[in-house]
Short mmCIF file of C-alpha atoms and ligand atoms in Angstrom, two decimals:
data_model
loop_
_atom_site.label_atom_id
_atom_site.label_comp_id
_atom_site.label_asym_id
_atom_site.label_seq_id
_atom_site.Cartn_x
_atom_site.Cartn_y
_atom_site.Cartn_z
CA MET A 1 17.90 57.74 111.69
CA ALA A 2 21.27 56.00 111.32
CA ASN A 3 23.30 55.91 114.52
CA ALA A 4 26.15 58.39 115.01
CA PHE A 5 28.86 55.95 113.94
CA GLU A 6 26.99 54.97 110.77
CA GLN A 7 26.57 58.65 109.97
CA VAL A 8 30.29 59.37 110.37
CA ASN A 9 31.03 56.35 108.19
CA GLU A 10 28.79 57.83 105.48
CA TYR A 11 31.08 60.86 105.41
CA VAL A 12 34.14 58.57 105.50
CA GLN A 13 32.82 56.64 102.50
CA ILE A 14 32.23 59.79 100.44
CA GLY A 15 35.79 60.95 101.20
CA ALA A 16 37.23 57.51 100.47
CA ASP A 17 35.37 57.34 97.13
CA LEU A 18 36.81 60.69 96.10
CA ILE A 19 40.40 59.50 96.57
CA ASP A 20 39.62 56.01 95.24
CA LEU A 21 40.77 54.31 98.45
CA SER A 22 41.46 50.58 98.23
CA ASP A 23 38.95 48.14 99.74
CA GLU A 24 41.61 46.88 102.16
CA LEU A 25 42.22 50.31 103.61
CA ARG A 26 38.47 50.94 103.78
CA ASP A 27 38.20 47.85 105.97
CA VAL A 28 40.86 49.28 108.28
CA ILE A 29 39.27 52.70 108.72
CA ARG A 30 35.59 51.92 108.99
CA THR A 31 35.92 50.03 112.28
CA SER A 32 37.82 50.87 115.44
CA HIS A 33 41.15 49.41 116.48
CA ARG A 34 40.10 48.67 120.06
CA GLU A 35 37.00 49.22 122.20
CA ILE A 36 36.60 48.77 125.92
CA SER A 37 33.46 48.94 128.03
CA VAL A 38 33.83 48.90 131.80
CA GLN A 39 31.70 48.94 134.93
CA VAL A 40 32.24 52.10 136.96
CA PRO A 41 30.96 51.82 140.55
CA VAL A 42 30.19 55.05 142.42
CA ARG A 43 29.35 55.06 146.14
CA ARG A 44 26.80 57.88 146.42
CA ASP A 45 26.83 60.34 149.28
CA ASP A 46 23.66 58.69 150.63
CA GLY A 47 25.48 55.34 150.90
CA SER A 48 23.82 53.68 147.88
CA LEU A 49 25.83 52.20 144.99
CA LEU A 50 25.42 53.64 141.50
CA MET A 51 26.80 51.42 138.75
CA VAL A 52 27.44 53.25 135.49
CA ARG A 53 29.13 52.17 132.26
CA GLY A 54 32.26 53.75 130.83
CA TYR A 55 33.74 53.42 127.36
CA ARG A 56 37.03 54.10 125.63
CA VAL A 57 37.31 53.57 121.89
CA GLN A 58 40.65 53.80 120.07
CA HIS A 59 39.76 54.23 116.43
CA ASN A 60 43.06 54.54 114.60
CA GLY A 61 46.65 55.03 115.76
CA ALA A 62 48.59 54.97 112.49
CA ARG A 63 49.75 58.59 112.86
CA GLY A 64 50.51 58.61 116.59
CA PRO A 65 49.15 57.89 120.06
CA TYR A 66 45.36 57.77 120.37
CA LYS A 67 43.90 61.12 121.40
CA GLY A 68 40.42 62.21 122.35
CA GLY A 69 38.14 63.62 125.01
CA ILE A 70 36.05 62.03 127.74
CA ARG A 71 32.37 63.01 128.05
CA TYR A 72 29.92 62.39 130.86
CA HIS A 73 26.41 62.29 129.40
CA PRO A 74 23.35 60.02 129.68
CA SER A 75 23.32 59.46 125.91
CA ALA A 76 26.97 58.24 125.77
CA ASP A 77 27.02 54.72 124.35
CA LEU A 78 29.39 52.66 122.24
CA ASP A 79 28.06 53.93 118.93
CA GLU A 80 28.37 57.56 119.92
CA VAL A 81 31.85 57.07 121.38
CA ARG A 82 32.90 55.15 118.22
CA ALA A 83 31.64 58.01 116.06
CA LEU A 84 33.52 60.59 118.11
CA ALA A 85 36.69 58.47 118.10
CA SER A 86 36.54 58.18 114.31
CA LEU A 87 36.08 61.96 114.00
CA MET A 88 39.22 62.39 116.12
CA THR A 89 41.21 60.27 113.67
CA TRP A 90 40.17 62.55 110.81
CA LYS A 91 40.62 65.73 112.85
CA THR A 92 44.17 64.96 113.99
CA ALA A 93 45.12 63.97 110.45
CA LEU A 94 43.54 67.08 108.96
CA LEU A 95 45.29 69.38 111.45
CA ASP A 96 48.43 67.37 110.75
CA ILE A 97 49.30 66.70 114.36
CA PRO A 98 51.00 63.44 115.40
CA PHE A 99 48.04 61.69 117.03
CA GLY A 100 45.47 59.06 116.18
CA GLY A 101 41.82 59.16 117.19
CA ALA A 102 40.06 58.01 120.36
CA LYS A 103 37.14 59.02 122.58
CA GLY A 104 35.72 58.04 125.93
CA GLY A 105 32.51 58.47 127.77
CA ILE A 106 30.51 57.50 130.80
CA ALA A 107 26.76 57.02 130.43
CA VAL A 108 25.71 59.16 133.37
CA ASP A 109 24.00 62.45 134.15
CA PRO A 110 26.70 64.25 136.16
CA LEU A 111 24.70 67.41 136.79
CA GLY A 112 23.18 66.26 140.08
CA MET A 113 26.35 64.59 141.37
CA SER A 114 28.48 65.99 144.20
CA ARG A 115 32.14 66.81 143.73
CA ARG A 116 33.13 63.77 145.79
CA GLU A 117 30.94 61.48 143.66
CA LEU A 118 32.42 62.91 140.44
CA GLU A 119 35.95 62.43 141.75
CA THR A 120 35.25 58.83 142.80
CA MET A 121 33.68 58.05 139.42
CA THR A 122 36.57 59.63 137.50
CA ARG A 123 39.22 57.77 139.52
CA HIS A 124 37.43 54.39 139.18
CA PHE A 125 36.98 54.88 135.44
CA THR A 126 40.65 55.82 135.03
CA ASP A 127 41.76 52.77 137.07
CA ARG A 128 39.76 50.50 134.80
CA ILE A 129 41.11 51.84 131.51
CA CYS A 130 44.58 52.78 132.80
CA HIS A 131 46.36 49.90 131.05
CA LEU A 132 45.33 51.39 127.69
CA LEU A 133 46.42 54.94 128.51
CA GLY A 134 49.79 56.72 128.58
CA PRO A 135 51.57 59.63 126.92
CA TYR A 136 52.64 57.44 123.99
CA ARG A 137 49.52 55.23 123.97
CA ASP A 138 46.33 57.18 124.52
CA ILE A 139 45.85 60.67 125.96
CA PRO A 140 42.40 61.81 127.20
CA ALA A 141 41.14 65.41 127.33
CA PRO A 142 37.96 67.19 128.48
CA ASP A 143 34.71 67.08 126.49
CA VAL A 144 31.04 67.54 127.38
CA ASN A 145 30.55 67.85 131.18
CA THR A 146 34.21 67.26 131.98
CA ASP A 147 36.80 69.96 132.63
CA ALA A 148 40.30 70.73 133.91
CA GLN A 149 39.44 69.33 137.36
CA THR A 150 38.32 66.03 135.79
CA MET A 151 41.65 65.88 133.97
CA ALA A 152 43.54 66.60 137.22
CA TRP A 153 41.87 63.56 138.85
CA MET A 154 42.61 61.39 135.80
CA MET A 155 46.24 62.53 135.75
CA ASP A 156 46.57 61.82 139.47
CA ALA A 157 45.01 58.34 139.17
CA TYR A 158 47.34 57.52 136.27
CA SER A 159 50.39 58.98 138.06
CA ALA A 160 49.65 56.96 141.22
CA ARG A 161 50.40 53.83 139.16
CA GLU A 162 53.04 55.01 136.73
CA GLY A 163 54.80 57.93 138.45
CA TYR A 164 54.18 61.64 137.84
CA THR A 165 53.01 61.89 134.23
CA PRO A 166 51.41 65.21 133.28
CA ALA A 167 51.55 64.27 129.56
CA ALA A 168 49.08 61.43 130.26
CA VAL A 169 46.12 63.84 129.82
CA THR A 170 45.60 67.32 128.35
CA GLY A 171 43.28 70.15 129.30
CA LYS A 172 44.75 70.12 132.82
CA PRO A 173 44.77 73.04 135.29
CA LEU A 174 47.76 75.36 134.79
CA ASP A 175 49.32 74.42 138.16
CA ILE A 176 49.87 70.80 137.14
CA GLY A 177 51.07 71.15 133.57
CA GLY A 178 48.16 72.75 131.77
CA ALA A 179 49.01 75.12 128.92
CA PRO A 180 47.90 78.77 128.98
CA GLY A 181 45.56 79.02 125.99
CA ARG A 182 44.32 75.41 125.96
CA GLU A 183 40.99 76.08 127.65
CA ALA A 184 40.10 78.71 125.04
CA ALA A 185 41.65 76.86 122.10
CA THR A 186 38.56 75.14 120.65
CA GLY A 187 36.40 78.25 120.63
CA ARG A 188 39.24 80.52 119.58
CA GLY A 189 40.31 78.12 116.81
CA ALA A 190 36.73 78.05 115.48
CA VAL A 191 36.75 81.86 115.28
CA TYR A 192 40.10 81.81 113.46
CA VAL A 193 38.54 79.50 110.88
CA LEU A 194 35.37 81.58 110.63
CA ALA A 195 37.48 84.72 110.07
CA ALA A 196 39.51 82.95 107.36
CA ALA A 197 36.31 81.70 105.71
CA CYS A 198 34.79 85.20 105.67
CA GLU A 199 37.96 86.58 104.12
CA HIS A 200 38.05 83.81 101.53
CA TRP A 201 34.42 84.31 100.52
CA GLY A 202 34.60 88.11 100.58
CA LEU A 203 32.36 88.54 103.64
CA ASP A 204 32.88 91.13 106.36
CA LEU A 205 33.28 89.24 109.67
CA GLY A 206 32.27 92.39 111.56
CA LYS A 207 28.85 92.36 109.88
CA GLN A 208 27.98 88.73 110.65
CA ARG A 209 25.23 88.07 113.20
CA VAL A 210 26.14 84.89 115.05
CA ALA A 211 23.87 82.48 116.99
CA ILE A 212 25.58 79.92 119.23
CA GLN A 213 23.88 76.82 120.63
CA GLY A 214 25.69 75.71 123.82
CA PHE A 215 27.49 78.00 126.23
CA GLY A 216 29.99 75.62 127.81
CA ASN A 217 33.71 75.59 127.14
CA VAL A 218 33.47 75.88 123.35
CA GLY A 219 30.41 78.11 122.98
CA SER A 220 31.42 80.60 125.67
CA TRP A 221 34.99 80.99 124.39
CA MET A 222 33.71 81.46 120.86
CA ALA A 223 31.31 84.13 122.09
CA MET A 224 34.13 85.90 123.97
CA GLU A 225 36.47 85.81 120.99
CA LEU A 226 33.72 87.14 118.70
CA ALA A 227 32.77 89.88 121.16
CA ALA A 228 36.43 90.88 121.38
CA ARG A 229 36.31 91.39 117.61
CA ASP A 230 33.07 93.41 117.84
CA VAL A 231 31.09 90.70 116.10
CA LYS A 232 27.42 90.60 117.20
CA VAL A 233 26.44 87.42 119.01
CA VAL A 234 22.65 87.64 118.72
CA ALA A 235 21.73 84.41 120.55
CA VAL A 236 23.21 81.83 122.89
CA SER A 237 21.71 78.85 124.71
CA ASP A 238 22.42 76.06 127.13
CA VAL A 239 20.56 72.96 128.29
CA ASN A 240 17.89 75.20 129.91
CA GLY A 241 17.04 77.20 126.77
CA GLY A 242 18.28 80.25 124.93
CA ILE A 243 18.30 84.04 124.82
CA HIS A 244 18.09 86.39 121.83
CA ASN A 245 18.80 90.07 121.25
CA ALA A 246 18.84 91.18 117.61
CA GLY A 247 21.07 94.12 118.58
CA GLY A 248 23.71 91.78 120.03
CA LEU A 249 24.00 90.24 123.50
CA ASP A 250 26.25 91.61 126.23
CA ILE A 251 28.51 88.54 126.39
CA GLU A 252 30.41 89.72 129.49
CA ALA A 253 27.09 90.03 131.34
CA VAL A 254 25.96 86.56 130.24
CA LEU A 255 29.33 85.13 131.29
CA SER A 256 29.13 86.64 134.73
CA VAL A 257 25.73 84.98 135.26
CA VAL A 258 27.07 81.62 134.07
CA ARG A 259 30.32 81.90 136.05
CA ALA A 260 28.22 82.48 139.17
CA GLY A 261 26.57 79.10 138.54
CA GLY A 262 23.50 80.34 136.65
CA SER A 263 22.10 79.60 133.21
CA VAL A 264 22.17 81.88 130.17
CA VAL A 265 18.39 82.17 130.53
CA ASP A 266 18.94 84.14 133.77
CA ALA A 267 20.75 86.95 131.90
CA ALA A 268 18.99 90.29 131.45
CA HIS A 269 18.15 92.34 128.31
CA ALA A 270 17.21 89.46 126.04
CA ASP A 271 14.18 87.51 124.83
CA MET A 272 13.78 83.86 125.73
CA ILE A 273 13.96 81.37 122.89
CA SER A 274 14.09 77.58 122.79
CA ASN A 275 17.08 75.63 121.51
CA ASP A 276 14.98 74.66 118.49
CA GLU A 277 14.14 78.29 117.73
CA LEU A 278 17.82 79.21 117.95
CA LEU A 279 18.62 76.82 115.11
CA ARG A 280 15.98 78.52 112.93
CA LEU A 281 16.85 82.07 113.96
CA ASP A 282 17.34 84.97 111.55
CA CYS A 283 21.16 85.24 111.65
CA ASP A 284 24.15 84.92 109.32
CA VAL A 285 26.27 82.32 111.09
CA LEU A 286 24.83 79.42 113.07
CA VAL A 287 27.18 77.69 115.49
CA PRO A 288 26.04 74.41 117.01
CA ALA A 289 28.38 74.11 120.04
CA ALA A 290 26.53 71.62 122.25
CA LEU A 291 25.54 68.11 121.25
CA GLY A 292 25.36 65.99 118.09
CA ASP A 293 22.48 65.42 115.65
CA VAL A 294 20.83 68.81 116.13
CA LEU A 295 20.56 69.66 112.42
CA THR A 296 18.51 66.88 110.87
CA GLY A 297 16.32 66.17 107.85
CA ASP A 298 13.43 67.64 109.89
CA ASN A 299 14.83 71.13 110.47
CA ALA A 300 17.67 71.73 107.95
CA ASP A 301 15.35 73.42 105.47
CA GLU A 302 14.41 75.96 108.16
CA VAL A 303 17.98 77.10 108.89
CA ARG A 304 18.14 80.80 107.94
CA ALA A 305 21.87 81.30 108.43
CA SER A 306 24.01 81.29 105.30
CA MET A 307 26.91 79.61 107.13
CA VAL A 308 27.08 76.84 109.72
CA VAL A 309 30.24 76.51 111.81
CA GLU A 310 30.25 73.06 113.43
CA ALA A 311 31.91 73.76 116.77
CA ALA A 312 30.18 70.67 118.23
CA ASN A 313 30.98 67.19 116.99
CA HIS A 314 28.63 65.68 114.38
CA PRO A 315 25.87 68.27 114.83
CA THR A 316 24.66 67.71 111.24
CA THR A 317 23.22 64.42 110.01
CA PRO A 318 24.13 63.38 106.43
CA GLU A 319 20.50 64.01 105.44
CA ALA A 320 20.66 67.57 106.80
CA ASP A 321 24.06 68.04 105.18
CA LYS A 322 22.50 67.37 101.74
CA VAL A 323 19.60 69.75 102.41
CA LEU A 324 22.00 72.52 103.50
CA ALA A 325 24.25 71.93 100.47
CA ASP A 326 21.25 72.06 98.10
CA ARG A 327 20.18 75.34 99.69
CA GLY A 328 23.66 76.82 99.29
CA VAL A 329 24.34 77.04 103.05
CA ARG A 330 28.10 76.83 103.60
CA VAL A 331 29.08 74.32 106.28
CA ILE A 332 32.47 74.42 107.97
CA PRO A 333 32.72 70.82 109.18
CA ASP A 334 33.47 69.75 112.75
CA VAL A 335 36.79 68.08 111.90
CA LEU A 336 38.05 71.49 110.83
CA ALA A 337 35.99 73.98 112.86
CA ASN A 338 36.64 72.50 116.31
CA GLY A 339 40.16 71.18 115.57
CA GLY A 340 41.64 73.95 117.73
CA GLY A 341 40.95 71.87 120.83
CA VAL A 342 43.10 68.91 119.89
CA THR A 343 45.70 71.22 118.38
CA GLY A 344 45.93 73.01 121.72
CA SER A 345 46.14 69.61 123.42
CA TYR A 346 49.06 68.75 121.16
CA PHE A 347 50.84 71.94 122.27
CA GLU A 348 50.18 71.07 125.93
CA TRP A 349 51.40 67.47 125.50
CA SER A 350 54.57 68.63 123.71
CA GLN A 351 55.31 71.14 126.46
CA ASN A 352 54.77 68.49 129.16
CA ILE A 353 57.18 66.12 127.43
CA GLN A 354 59.78 68.88 127.11
CA GLN A 355 59.04 70.18 130.64
CA PHE A 356 58.76 73.63 129.15
CA ARG A 357 55.99 76.24 129.11
CA TRP A 358 55.07 78.57 126.29
CA LYS A 359 53.57 82.01 126.83
CA GLU A 360 49.90 82.21 125.81
CA SER A 361 50.81 84.59 122.97
CA ARG A 362 53.01 81.90 121.38
CA PHE A 363 50.29 79.28 121.93
CA ASN A 364 47.74 81.46 120.11
CA GLU A 365 50.11 82.27 117.26
CA GLU A 366 50.89 78.58 116.68
CA LEU A 367 47.19 77.71 116.97
CA HIS A 368 46.30 80.38 114.43
CA ALA A 369 48.95 79.11 112.00
CA LYS A 370 47.69 75.51 112.29
CA MET A 371 44.03 76.43 111.82
CA ILE A 372 44.76 78.59 108.78
CA GLU A 373 46.99 75.93 107.23
CA ALA A 374 44.19 73.36 107.61
CA PHE A 375 41.51 75.77 106.33
CA ASN A 376 43.59 76.62 103.26
CA ALA A 377 44.27 72.95 102.52
CA VAL A 378 40.56 72.10 102.77
CA VAL A 379 39.36 75.04 100.65
CA THR A 380 41.99 74.40 97.98
CA PHE A 381 41.08 70.71 97.79
CA ALA A 382 37.33 71.46 97.78
CA GLU A 383 37.64 73.97 94.96
CA ALA A 384 39.95 71.72 92.91
CA HIS A 385 37.50 68.80 93.14
CA ASP A 386 34.28 70.82 93.26
CA VAL A 387 33.15 69.18 96.52
CA SER A 388 31.95 70.43 99.90
CA LEU A 389 34.39 71.45 102.62
CA ARG A 390 33.35 68.35 104.57
CA THR A 391 34.09 65.97 101.71
CA ALA A 392 37.42 67.72 101.10
CA ALA A 393 38.33 67.55 104.80
CA PHE A 394 37.53 63.83 105.01
CA ALA A 395 39.33 63.02 101.75
CA LEU A 396 42.49 64.87 102.82
CA ALA A 397 42.48 63.27 106.26
CA ILE A 398 41.81 59.78 104.92
CA GLU A 399 44.66 60.16 102.43
CA ARG A 400 47.06 61.01 105.27
CA VAL A 401 45.93 58.13 107.49
CA ALA A 402 46.03 55.69 104.57
CA ARG A 403 49.61 56.72 103.76
CA ALA A 404 50.67 56.18 107.39
CA GLU A 405 48.92 52.80 107.54
CA THR A 406 50.62 51.69 104.33
CA LEU A 407 54.06 52.94 105.38
CA ARG A 408 53.81 51.21 108.74
CA GLY A 409 52.76 48.02 107.01
CA TYR A 410 49.48 47.42 108.78
CA ALA A 411 47.52 47.15 105.58
P1 NAD B 1 30.51 71.66 127.88
O1 NAD B 1 30.02 70.56 128.75
O2 NAD B 1 31.53 72.60 128.43
O3 NAD B 1 29.27 72.55 127.38
C1 NAD B 1 28.17 72.00 126.74
C2 NAD B 1 27.11 73.08 126.59
O4 NAD B 1 26.00 72.53 125.87
C3 NAD B 1 26.55 73.59 127.91
O5 NAD B 1 26.27 74.96 127.81
C4 NAD B 1 25.27 72.79 128.06
O6 NAD B 1 24.31 73.41 128.90
C5 NAD B 1 24.81 72.75 126.62
N1 NAD B 1 23.86 71.67 126.36
C6 NAD B 1 23.85 70.42 126.87
N2 NAD B 1 22.78 69.75 126.42
C7 NAD B 1 22.12 70.58 125.60
C8 NAD B 1 20.94 70.46 124.85
N3 NAD B 1 20.22 69.34 124.84
N4 NAD B 1 20.56 71.54 124.12
C9 NAD B 1 21.28 72.68 124.13
N5 NAD B 1 22.40 72.85 124.83
C10 NAD B 1 22.81 71.80 125.56
O7 NAD B 1 31.04 70.96 126.56
P2 NAD B 1 32.09 71.53 125.50
O8 NAD B 1 33.42 71.03 125.88
O9 NAD B 1 31.85 72.96 125.29
O10 NAD B 1 31.66 70.72 124.19
C11 NAD B 1 30.62 71.18 123.32
C12 NAD B 1 30.76 70.47 121.98
O11 NAD B 1 32.04 70.77 121.43
C13 NAD B 1 30.68 68.95 122.03
O12 NAD B 1 30.07 68.49 120.86
C14 NAD B 1 32.13 68.53 122.07
O13 NAD B 1 32.34 67.22 121.59
C15 NAD B 1 32.73 69.56 121.13
N6 NAD B 1 34.16 69.76 121.29
C16 NAD B 1 34.70 70.14 122.48
C17 NAD B 1 36.07 70.35 122.57
C18 NAD B 1 36.71 70.85 123.84
O14 NAD B 1 37.91 71.18 123.79
N7 NAD B 1 36.01 70.96 124.97
C19 NAD B 1 36.88 70.14 121.47
C20 NAD B 1 36.31 69.76 120.25
C21 NAD B 1 34.94 69.59 120.18
#
């Protein structure tokens, strides 16, 4: 299988072909602007030294400061971080927000680490990439296994050098410049897009049976937003496995188990299923909301949902994408479906710079408007050119980045 960055570049190439992009501009966008790999030392609670590797990749900054999350995961490596950084370039352009694309990661399993170890690791990582960060340079946010607390430590480490700078990171706790609505924005934004898609294709959202892989920030907020609209969430999962109830899960009950530190598999009134089974479940909408590369050439022909909403980043390999397209499964691509997160980050960053706070109702209204605008642009382009939503999304985003590159005179 091609690595994650090669896979994203396959999608980039298809989009670039559609708009007949020049070879020069292709050279600019298929590699990253800057990549840094750093040692991150962590003194463990038992006195031993753990040396892990951290990465920050800035893919393209033609449209604004680099922007992208930080993930802590054993599989994080340069290729994965490059792929995710490139996706951020296309996502920010597609949502038409004034950022470029970046991503960061530390190759580590944080699940067994103490709070003190996580704080030390986060501060050391920030110190080592600090010279590349800043509210007008590069602005991190949470991603897999990082959260508002991680962002608070990053903001503090940055501010210790540069002075109090809440706009240096997004996804912060509310007490230090976080925006009400940001934590829910990725999951909520994905539901706004799903609702718009159902309306566009003449489907009743209330009748869709949804299966969600991953019950972290994105998956759990999606489940809550769907439950609030009386949409049946028939399955959810996390790293320990999944649960299924054809009549619809009690999402509040699952949440209370997870909030108390448990796993979804500890929730009552459901059958156990594996993460693999969840992908092949009898449902209408399948939402990968965990890791990448879960829909592959090996399992795409077994997907029974008629729609896939890519809440996770690059959950579908190009091979699987072709199989799903041939089978008529509609795929709402990651750069659109999970764009609510970075859009919410943009709102938070703007508020920090203006030292002003919106009410959550305004945040959600603006988020809704942005998601619908992007969905409409993608659908209109896809229908005009008779291409998939993914190809349309990439083509539109590449066009915008190429125009900015050309205007700024880089290429
Ligand atoms: P998270 O760490 O909060 O949650 C991840 C979830 O996935 C957890 O429930 C975890 O148990 C589960 N998981 C981990 N490994 C798994 C495995 N092998 N099989 C099944 N489940 C597994 O992360 P998140 O922030 O919710 O991010 C989820 C996805 O959404 C990622 O692909 C991320 O890049 C993408 N995303 C996140 C944001 C954001 O704002 N947090 C924005 C855009 C995209």
